[in-house]
Coordinates of C-alpha atoms in Angstrom, one line a residue:
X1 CA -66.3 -6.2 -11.5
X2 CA -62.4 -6.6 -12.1
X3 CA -62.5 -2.9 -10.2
X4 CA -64.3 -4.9 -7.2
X5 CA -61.7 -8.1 -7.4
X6 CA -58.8 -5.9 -7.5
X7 CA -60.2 -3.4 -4.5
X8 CA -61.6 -5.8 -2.2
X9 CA -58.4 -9.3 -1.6
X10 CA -58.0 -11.3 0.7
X11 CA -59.7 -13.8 2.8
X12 CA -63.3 -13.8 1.4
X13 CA -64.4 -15.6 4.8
X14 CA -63.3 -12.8 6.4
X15 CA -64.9 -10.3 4.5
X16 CA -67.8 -12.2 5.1
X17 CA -67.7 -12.2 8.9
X18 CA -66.4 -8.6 9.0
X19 CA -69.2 -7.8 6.9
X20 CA -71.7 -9.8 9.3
X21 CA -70.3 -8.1 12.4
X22 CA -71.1 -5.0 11.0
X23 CA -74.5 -5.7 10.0
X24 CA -75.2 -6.5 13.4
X25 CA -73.5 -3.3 14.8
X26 CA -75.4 -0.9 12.9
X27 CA -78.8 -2.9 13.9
X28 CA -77.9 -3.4 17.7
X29 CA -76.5 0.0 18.2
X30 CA -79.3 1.8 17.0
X31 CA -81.9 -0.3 19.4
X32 CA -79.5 0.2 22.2
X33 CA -78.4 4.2 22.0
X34 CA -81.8 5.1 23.4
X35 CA -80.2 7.0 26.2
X36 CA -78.0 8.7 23.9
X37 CA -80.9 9.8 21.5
X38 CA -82.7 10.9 24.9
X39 CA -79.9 12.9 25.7
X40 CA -79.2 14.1 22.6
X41 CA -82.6 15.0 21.5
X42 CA -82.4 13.6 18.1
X43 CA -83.6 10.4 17.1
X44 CA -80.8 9.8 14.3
X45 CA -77.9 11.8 15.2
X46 CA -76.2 8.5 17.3
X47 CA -76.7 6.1 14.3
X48 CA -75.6 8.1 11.5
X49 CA -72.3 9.0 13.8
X50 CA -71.8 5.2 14.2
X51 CA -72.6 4.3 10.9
X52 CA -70.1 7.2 9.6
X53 CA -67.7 5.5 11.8
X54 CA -67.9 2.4 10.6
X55 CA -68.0 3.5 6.9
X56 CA -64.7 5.2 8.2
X57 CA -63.5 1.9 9.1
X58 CA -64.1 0.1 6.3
X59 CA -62.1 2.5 4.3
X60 CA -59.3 1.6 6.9
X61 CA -59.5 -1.9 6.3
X62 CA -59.7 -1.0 2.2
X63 CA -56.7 0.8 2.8
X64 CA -54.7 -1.5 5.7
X65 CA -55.4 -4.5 3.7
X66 CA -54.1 -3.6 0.5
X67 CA -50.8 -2.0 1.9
X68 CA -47.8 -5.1 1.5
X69 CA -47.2 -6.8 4.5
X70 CA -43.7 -6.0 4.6
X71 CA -44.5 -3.0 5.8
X72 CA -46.2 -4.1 9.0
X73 CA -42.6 -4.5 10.6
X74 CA -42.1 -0.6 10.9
X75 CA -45.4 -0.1 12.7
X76 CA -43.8 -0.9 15.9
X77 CA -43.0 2.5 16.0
X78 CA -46.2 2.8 17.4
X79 CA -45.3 1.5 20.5
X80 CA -42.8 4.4 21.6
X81 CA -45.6 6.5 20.3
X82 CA -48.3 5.1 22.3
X83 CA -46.0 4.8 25.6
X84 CA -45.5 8.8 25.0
X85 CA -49.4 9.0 25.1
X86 CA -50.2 6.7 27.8
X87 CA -47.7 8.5 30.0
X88 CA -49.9 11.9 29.1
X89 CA -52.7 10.6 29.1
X90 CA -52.3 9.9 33.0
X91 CA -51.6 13.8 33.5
X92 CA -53.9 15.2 31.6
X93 CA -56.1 12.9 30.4
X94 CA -60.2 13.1 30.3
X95 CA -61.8 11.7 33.0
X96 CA -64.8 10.0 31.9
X97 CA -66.7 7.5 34.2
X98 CA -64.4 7.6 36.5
X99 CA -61.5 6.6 34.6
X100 CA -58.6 8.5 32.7
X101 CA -58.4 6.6 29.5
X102 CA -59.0 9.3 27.0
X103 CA -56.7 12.0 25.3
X104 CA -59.2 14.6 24.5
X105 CA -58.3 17.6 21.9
X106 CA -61.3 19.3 21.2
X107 CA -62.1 17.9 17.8
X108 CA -61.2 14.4 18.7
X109 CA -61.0 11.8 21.8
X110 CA -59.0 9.0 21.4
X111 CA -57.6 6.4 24.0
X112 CA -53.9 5.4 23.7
X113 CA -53.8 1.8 25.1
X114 CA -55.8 0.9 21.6
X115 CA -52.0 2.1 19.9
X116 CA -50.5 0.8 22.5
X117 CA -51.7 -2.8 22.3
X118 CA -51.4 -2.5 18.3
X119 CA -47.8 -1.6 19.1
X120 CA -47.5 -4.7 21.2
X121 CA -48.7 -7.4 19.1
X122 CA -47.0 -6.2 16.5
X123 CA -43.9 -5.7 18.3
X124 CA -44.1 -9.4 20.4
X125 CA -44.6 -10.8 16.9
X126 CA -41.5 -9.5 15.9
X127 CA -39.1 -10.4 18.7
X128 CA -40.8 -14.5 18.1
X129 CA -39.7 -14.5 14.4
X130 CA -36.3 -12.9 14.7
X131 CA -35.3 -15.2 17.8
X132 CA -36.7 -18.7 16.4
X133 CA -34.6 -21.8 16.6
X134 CA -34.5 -25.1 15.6
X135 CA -36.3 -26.2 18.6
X136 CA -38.5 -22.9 19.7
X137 CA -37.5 -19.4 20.2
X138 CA -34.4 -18.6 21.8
X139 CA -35.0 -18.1 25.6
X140 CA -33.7 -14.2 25.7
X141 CA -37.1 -13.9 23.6
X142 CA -39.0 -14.7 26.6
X143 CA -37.3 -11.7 28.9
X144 CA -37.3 -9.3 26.1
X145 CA -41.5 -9.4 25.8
X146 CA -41.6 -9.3 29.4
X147 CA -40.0 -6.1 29.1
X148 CA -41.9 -5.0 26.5
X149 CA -45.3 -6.5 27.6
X150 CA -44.5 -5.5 31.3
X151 CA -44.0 -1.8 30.8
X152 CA -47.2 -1.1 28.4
X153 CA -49.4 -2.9 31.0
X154 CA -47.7 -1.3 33.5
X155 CA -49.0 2.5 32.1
X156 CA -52.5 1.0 31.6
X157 CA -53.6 -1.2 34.4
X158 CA -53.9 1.8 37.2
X159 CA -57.0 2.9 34.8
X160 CA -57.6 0.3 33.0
X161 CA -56.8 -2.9 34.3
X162 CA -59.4 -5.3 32.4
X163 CA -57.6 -3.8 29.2
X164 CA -54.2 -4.9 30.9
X165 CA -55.1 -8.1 31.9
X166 CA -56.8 -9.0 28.4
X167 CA -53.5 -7.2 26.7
X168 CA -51.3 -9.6 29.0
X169 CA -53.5 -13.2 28.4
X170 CA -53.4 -12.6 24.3
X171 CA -49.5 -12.2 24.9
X172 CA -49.3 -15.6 26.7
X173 CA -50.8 -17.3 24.0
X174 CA -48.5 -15.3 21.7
X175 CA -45.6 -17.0 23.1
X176 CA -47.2 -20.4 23.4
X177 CA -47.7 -20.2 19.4
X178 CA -44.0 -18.8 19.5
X179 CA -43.1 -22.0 21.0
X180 CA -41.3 -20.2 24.6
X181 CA -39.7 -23.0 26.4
X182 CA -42.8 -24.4 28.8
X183 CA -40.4 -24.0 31.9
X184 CA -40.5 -20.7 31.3
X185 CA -44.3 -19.9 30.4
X186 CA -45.1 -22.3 33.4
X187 CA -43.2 -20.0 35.5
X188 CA -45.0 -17.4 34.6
X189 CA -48.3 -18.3 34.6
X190 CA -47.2 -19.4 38.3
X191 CA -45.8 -15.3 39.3
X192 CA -49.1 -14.2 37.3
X193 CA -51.6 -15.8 38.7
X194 CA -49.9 -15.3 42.3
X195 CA -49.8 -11.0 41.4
X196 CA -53.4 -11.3 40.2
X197 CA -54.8 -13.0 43.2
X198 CA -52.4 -10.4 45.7
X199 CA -53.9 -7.5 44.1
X200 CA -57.3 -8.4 43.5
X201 CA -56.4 -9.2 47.3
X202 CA -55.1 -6.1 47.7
X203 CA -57.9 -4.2 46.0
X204 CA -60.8 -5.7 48.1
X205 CA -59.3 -5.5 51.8
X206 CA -57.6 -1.9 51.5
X207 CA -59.9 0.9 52.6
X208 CA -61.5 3.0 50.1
X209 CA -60.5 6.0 52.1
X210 CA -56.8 4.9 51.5
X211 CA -57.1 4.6 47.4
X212 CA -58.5 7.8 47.5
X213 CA -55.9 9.6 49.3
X214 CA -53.7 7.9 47.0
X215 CA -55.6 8.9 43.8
X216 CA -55.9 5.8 42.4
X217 CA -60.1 6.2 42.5
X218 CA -60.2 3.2 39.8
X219 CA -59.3 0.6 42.7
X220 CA -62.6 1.9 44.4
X221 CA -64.8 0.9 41.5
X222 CA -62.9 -2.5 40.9
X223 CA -63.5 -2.9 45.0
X224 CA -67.3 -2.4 44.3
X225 CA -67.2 -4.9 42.0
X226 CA -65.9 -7.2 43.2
X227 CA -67.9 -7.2 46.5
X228 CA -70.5 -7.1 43.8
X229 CA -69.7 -9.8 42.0
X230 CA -68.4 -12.0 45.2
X231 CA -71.4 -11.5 47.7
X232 CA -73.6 -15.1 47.7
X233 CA -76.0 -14.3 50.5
X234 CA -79.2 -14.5 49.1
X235 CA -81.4 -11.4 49.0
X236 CA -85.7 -11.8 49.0
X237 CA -86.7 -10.7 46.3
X238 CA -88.8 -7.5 48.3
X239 CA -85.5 -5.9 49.4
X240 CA -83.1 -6.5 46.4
X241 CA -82.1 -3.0 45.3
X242 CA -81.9 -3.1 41.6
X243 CA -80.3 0.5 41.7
X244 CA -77.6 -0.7 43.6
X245 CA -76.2 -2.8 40.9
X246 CA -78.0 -1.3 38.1
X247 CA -76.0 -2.2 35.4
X248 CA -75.4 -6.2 36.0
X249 CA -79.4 -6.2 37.2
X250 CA -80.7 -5.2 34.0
X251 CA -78.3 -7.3 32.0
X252 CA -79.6 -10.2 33.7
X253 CA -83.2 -9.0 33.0
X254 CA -82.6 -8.4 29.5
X255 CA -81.1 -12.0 29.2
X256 CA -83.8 -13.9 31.3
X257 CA -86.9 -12.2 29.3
X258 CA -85.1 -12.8 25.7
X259 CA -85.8 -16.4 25.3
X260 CA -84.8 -18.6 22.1
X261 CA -85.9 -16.0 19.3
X262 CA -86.0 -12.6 21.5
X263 CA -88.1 -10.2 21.4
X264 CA -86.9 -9.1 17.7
X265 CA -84.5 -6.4 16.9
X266 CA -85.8 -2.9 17.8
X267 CA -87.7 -4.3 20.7
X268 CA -85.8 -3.9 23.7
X269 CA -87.3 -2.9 27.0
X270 CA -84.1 -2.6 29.0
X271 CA -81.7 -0.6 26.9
X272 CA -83.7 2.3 28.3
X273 CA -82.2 1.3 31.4
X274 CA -78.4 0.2 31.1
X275 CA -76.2 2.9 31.0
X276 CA -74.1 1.4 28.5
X277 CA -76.2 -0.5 26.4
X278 CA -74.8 0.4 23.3
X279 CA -71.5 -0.7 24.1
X280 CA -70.1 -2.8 27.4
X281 CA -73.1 -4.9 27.5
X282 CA -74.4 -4.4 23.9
X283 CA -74.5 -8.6 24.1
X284 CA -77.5 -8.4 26.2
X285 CA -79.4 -6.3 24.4
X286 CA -78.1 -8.6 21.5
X287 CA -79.7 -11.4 23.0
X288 CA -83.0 -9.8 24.6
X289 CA -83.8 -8.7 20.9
X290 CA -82.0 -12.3 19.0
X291 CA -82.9 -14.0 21.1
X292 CA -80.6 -17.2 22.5
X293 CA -80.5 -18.3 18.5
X294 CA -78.9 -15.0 18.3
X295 CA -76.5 -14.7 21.1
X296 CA -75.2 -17.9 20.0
X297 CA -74.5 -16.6 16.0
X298 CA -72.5 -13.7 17.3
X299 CA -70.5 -15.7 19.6
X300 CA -69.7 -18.1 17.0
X301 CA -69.0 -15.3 14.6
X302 CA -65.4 -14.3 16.7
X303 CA -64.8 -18.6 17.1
X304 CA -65.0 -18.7 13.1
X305 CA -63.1 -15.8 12.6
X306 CA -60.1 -17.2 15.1
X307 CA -60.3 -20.2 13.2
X308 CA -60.2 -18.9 10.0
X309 CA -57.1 -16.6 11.2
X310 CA -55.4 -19.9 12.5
X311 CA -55.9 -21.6 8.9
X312 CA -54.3 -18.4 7.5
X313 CA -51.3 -18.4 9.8
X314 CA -50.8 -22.0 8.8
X315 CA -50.4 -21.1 4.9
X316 CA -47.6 -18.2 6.2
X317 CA -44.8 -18.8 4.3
X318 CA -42.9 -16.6 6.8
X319 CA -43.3 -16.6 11.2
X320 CA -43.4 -13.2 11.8
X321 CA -47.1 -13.4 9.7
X322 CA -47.9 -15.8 11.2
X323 CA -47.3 -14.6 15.0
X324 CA -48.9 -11.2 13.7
X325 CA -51.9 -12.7 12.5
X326 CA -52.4 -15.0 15.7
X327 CA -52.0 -12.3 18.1
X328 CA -54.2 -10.3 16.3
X329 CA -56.7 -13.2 16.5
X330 CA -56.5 -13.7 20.3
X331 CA -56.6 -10.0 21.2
X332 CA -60.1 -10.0 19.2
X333 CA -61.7 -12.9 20.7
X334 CA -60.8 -12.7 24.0
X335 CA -61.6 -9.3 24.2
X336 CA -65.3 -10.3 22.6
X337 CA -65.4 -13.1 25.1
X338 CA -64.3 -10.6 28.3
X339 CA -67.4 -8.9 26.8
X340 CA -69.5 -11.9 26.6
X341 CA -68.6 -13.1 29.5
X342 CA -69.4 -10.1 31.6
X343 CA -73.0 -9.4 30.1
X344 CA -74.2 -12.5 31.4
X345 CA -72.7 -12.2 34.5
X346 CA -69.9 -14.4 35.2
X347 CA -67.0 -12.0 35.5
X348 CA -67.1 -9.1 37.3
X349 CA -67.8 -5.7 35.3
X350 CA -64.5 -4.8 33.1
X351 CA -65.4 -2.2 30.8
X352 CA -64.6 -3.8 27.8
X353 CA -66.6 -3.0 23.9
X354 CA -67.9 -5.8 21.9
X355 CA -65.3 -6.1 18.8
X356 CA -66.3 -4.8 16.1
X357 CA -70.4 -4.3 17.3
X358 CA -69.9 -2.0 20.4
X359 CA -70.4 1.9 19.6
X360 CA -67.0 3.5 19.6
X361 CA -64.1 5.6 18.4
X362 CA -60.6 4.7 18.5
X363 CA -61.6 0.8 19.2
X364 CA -63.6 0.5 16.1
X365 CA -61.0 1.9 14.2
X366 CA -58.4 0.2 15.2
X367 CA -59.9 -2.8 15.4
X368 CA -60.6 -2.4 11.7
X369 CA -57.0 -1.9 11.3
X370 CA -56.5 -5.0 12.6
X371 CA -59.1 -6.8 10.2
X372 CA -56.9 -4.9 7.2
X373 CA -53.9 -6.5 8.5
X374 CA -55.5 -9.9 8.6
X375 CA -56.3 -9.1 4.7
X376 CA -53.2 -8.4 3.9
X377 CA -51.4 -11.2 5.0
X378 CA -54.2 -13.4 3.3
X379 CA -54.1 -11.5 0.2
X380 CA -50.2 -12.2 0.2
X381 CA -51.1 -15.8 0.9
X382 CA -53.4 -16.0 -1.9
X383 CA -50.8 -14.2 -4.3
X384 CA -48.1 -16.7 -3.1
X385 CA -50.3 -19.9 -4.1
X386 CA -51.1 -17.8 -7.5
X387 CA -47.1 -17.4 -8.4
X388 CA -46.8 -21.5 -6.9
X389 CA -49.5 -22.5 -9.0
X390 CA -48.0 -20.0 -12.7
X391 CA -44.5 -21.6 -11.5
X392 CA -45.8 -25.1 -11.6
X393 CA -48.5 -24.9 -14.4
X394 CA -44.9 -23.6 -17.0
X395 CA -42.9 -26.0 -15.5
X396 CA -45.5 -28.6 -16.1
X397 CA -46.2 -27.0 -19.7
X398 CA -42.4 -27.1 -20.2
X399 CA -42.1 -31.0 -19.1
X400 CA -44.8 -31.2 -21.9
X401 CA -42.6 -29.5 -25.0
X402 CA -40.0 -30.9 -24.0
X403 CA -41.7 -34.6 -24.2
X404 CA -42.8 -33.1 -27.5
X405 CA -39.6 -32.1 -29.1
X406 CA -38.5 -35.7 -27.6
X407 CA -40.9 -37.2 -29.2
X408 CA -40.3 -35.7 -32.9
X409 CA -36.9 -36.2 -31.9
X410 CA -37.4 -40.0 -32.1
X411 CA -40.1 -39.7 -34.6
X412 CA -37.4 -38.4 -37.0
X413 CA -34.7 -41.3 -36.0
X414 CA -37.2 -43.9 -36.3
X415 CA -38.0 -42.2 -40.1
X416 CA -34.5 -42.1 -41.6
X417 CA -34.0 -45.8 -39.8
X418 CA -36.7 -46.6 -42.1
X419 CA -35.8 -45.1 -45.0
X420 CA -32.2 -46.3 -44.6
X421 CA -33.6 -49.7 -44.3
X422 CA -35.7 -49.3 -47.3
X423 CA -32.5 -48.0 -49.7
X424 CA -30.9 -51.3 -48.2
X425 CA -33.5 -53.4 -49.3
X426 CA -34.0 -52.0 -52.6

């Protein structure tokens, strides 16, 4: 048992959710890797990979979680590293759906912008604790993460702009926390929003033809989408296409024939039919099997966990925690609710895992990095209040012995004061 206490610190609400997250990963992924087990030919082959991996992670958030949080500082070398990758990764990266995401050595694929976006966080977190001041951080912060910020989304947004944008937004908040003078943020929220809306702009009125002779194919998907996602004419019912669209079609059918309590978990019908079931829109197939009840608990599951982070961050006794741990917290939800968001069919497709549930490699791992750096922070927390409480329960016990030796102090006075008295007397 002590074995157990000493292995497993930390937050034990976020144990729990972790823990939950997991659960429903193992369950949903199995229902959903039908086209992988088709493919594949063997029934358990895709589980026991993802359940491998996720046993893998939770040895990395064993291990992250009990390394001292001191130590997180000199993980932004991993943003050099990562910037080294991402810059490969665009010459001689895999190209897998389309997209050139993946660094792939034989034995192992891994995509870089998951290091690089570690590298960030952790990096932005530091420049907001160095630079704070009496009244917010010192405004050379604010062009130093630009740099930072600007140039890692800069190597990922060309094939894999959903991950830029979401990398970007979690930044923003960053600096909000970090308490970056508003003039500034306002501005650039202003130049941002502006950029998006010219290149989304850009994306949809260019010719396909020209992208292409360009090679930047990715702008041709994100121009399907968003015709996609955009078009309001109304279509009978006769001559809707559902192979057009296939992916956003079935989503919608998987959500509309789940009702409050699903169909039950194993029980999908339309997992045979989205390509990525088991991973971009895993949330429907969540809620065709769970049902709305469902749907709802995992959603809530990320809300708890950001505000279980933000309690956490509020107990750091030092900023640069406490900007880790809140960055890390709005990378993770955000990204769950780009996920979210997109399975029932309010933002345009973006390619983004569920957190944590989603079937992957380098995410899941990461991610679970990320949990073990939560841990930490809240195991150092926890420690903290430990030495607080030791300091004040001796100084409290040495109040009391002193008040005792005080007390025999006078008791002995008020003796020989009597005694005197009685030798007087007598």
């Amino acid at each position: 048992m002590d074995l157990l206490r000493n292995l497993f610190k930390g937050d034990k609400v976020i144990w729990i959710i972790f823990l939950l997250l997991c659960l429903v990963s193992i369950i949903e992924v199995f229902s959903a890797s039908s086209t992988l087990t088709y493919k594949s030919g063997d029934h358990w082959r895709p589980i026991t990979m993802h359940i491998i991996l996720m046993l893998v992670g939770a040895v990395v958030v064993v291990i992250v979680h009990n390394i001292p949080c001191r130590w997180f500082k000199t993980f932004i070398l991993l943003l050099p590293v990562s910037w080294i990758l991402l810059i490969s990764v665009l010459a001689i990266g895999a190209l897998t759906n389309g997209a050139r995401r993946w660094i792939d050595l034989g034995f192992i694929q891994f995509q870089p912008s998951e290091l690089a976006k570690m590298g960030t966080i952790i990096t932005v977190a530091y420049i907001l604790s160095r630079m704070q001041e009496e009244n917010g951080a010192n405004s050379k912060a604010f062009r130093y993460i630009l740099y930072v910020t600007g140039f890692t989304c800069l190597l990922i947004f060309t094939e894999n702009l959903s991950t830029a944008v979401l990398l970007a937004f979690s930044v923003l908040m960053m600096m909000y926390v970090g308490r970056i003078p508003f003039r500034q943020l306002g501005a650039l929220v202003g130049i941002g929003a502006a950029a998006l809306l010219l290149a989304l702009a850009t994306i949809k009125f260019v010719p396909a033809e020209a992208w292409d002779d360009i090679g930047l194919h990715r702008m041709v998907t994100w121009q399907s989408r968003l015709d996609n996602h955009f078009d309001t004419s109304v279509i009978p019912p006769e001559k809707f296409d559902i192979d057009a669209d296939a992916q956003i079609a079935h989503a919608n059918i998987a959500i509309a024939s789940s009702g409050i309590l699903g169909k039950g978990p194993g029980n999908s019908v339309q997992r045979d039919f989205l390509s990525q079931a088991f991973s971009d829109f895993i949330y429907a197939i969540i809620i065709e099997e769970l049902g709305l009840v469902g749907g709802g608990i995992v959603a809530f599951l990320y809300i708890w966990l950001l505000m279980r982070i933000g309690r956490i961050a509020r107990s750091c006794d030092k900023s640069y925690y406490a900007f880790l741990v809140m960055g890390i917290g709005f990378l993770l939800v955000t990204q769950a609710m780009f996920n979210m968001l997109v399975a029932v069919g309010i933002m345009p497709v973006t390619g983004q895992p569920l957190p944590l549930i989603s079937k992957g490699g380098t995410s899941t791992l990461v991610n679970c990095a990320y949990i073990g750096i939560v841990l930490s922070i809240s195991r150092h927390i926890n420690e903290l209040k430990k030495r607080e409480a030791q300091a004040a329960a001796e100084e409290q016990q040495a109040q009391v012995h002193e008040a005792a030796i005080s007390l025999l102090q006078n008791a002995a006075e008020l003796a020989k004061e009597q005694e005197k008295e009685t030798k007087e007397t007598l």
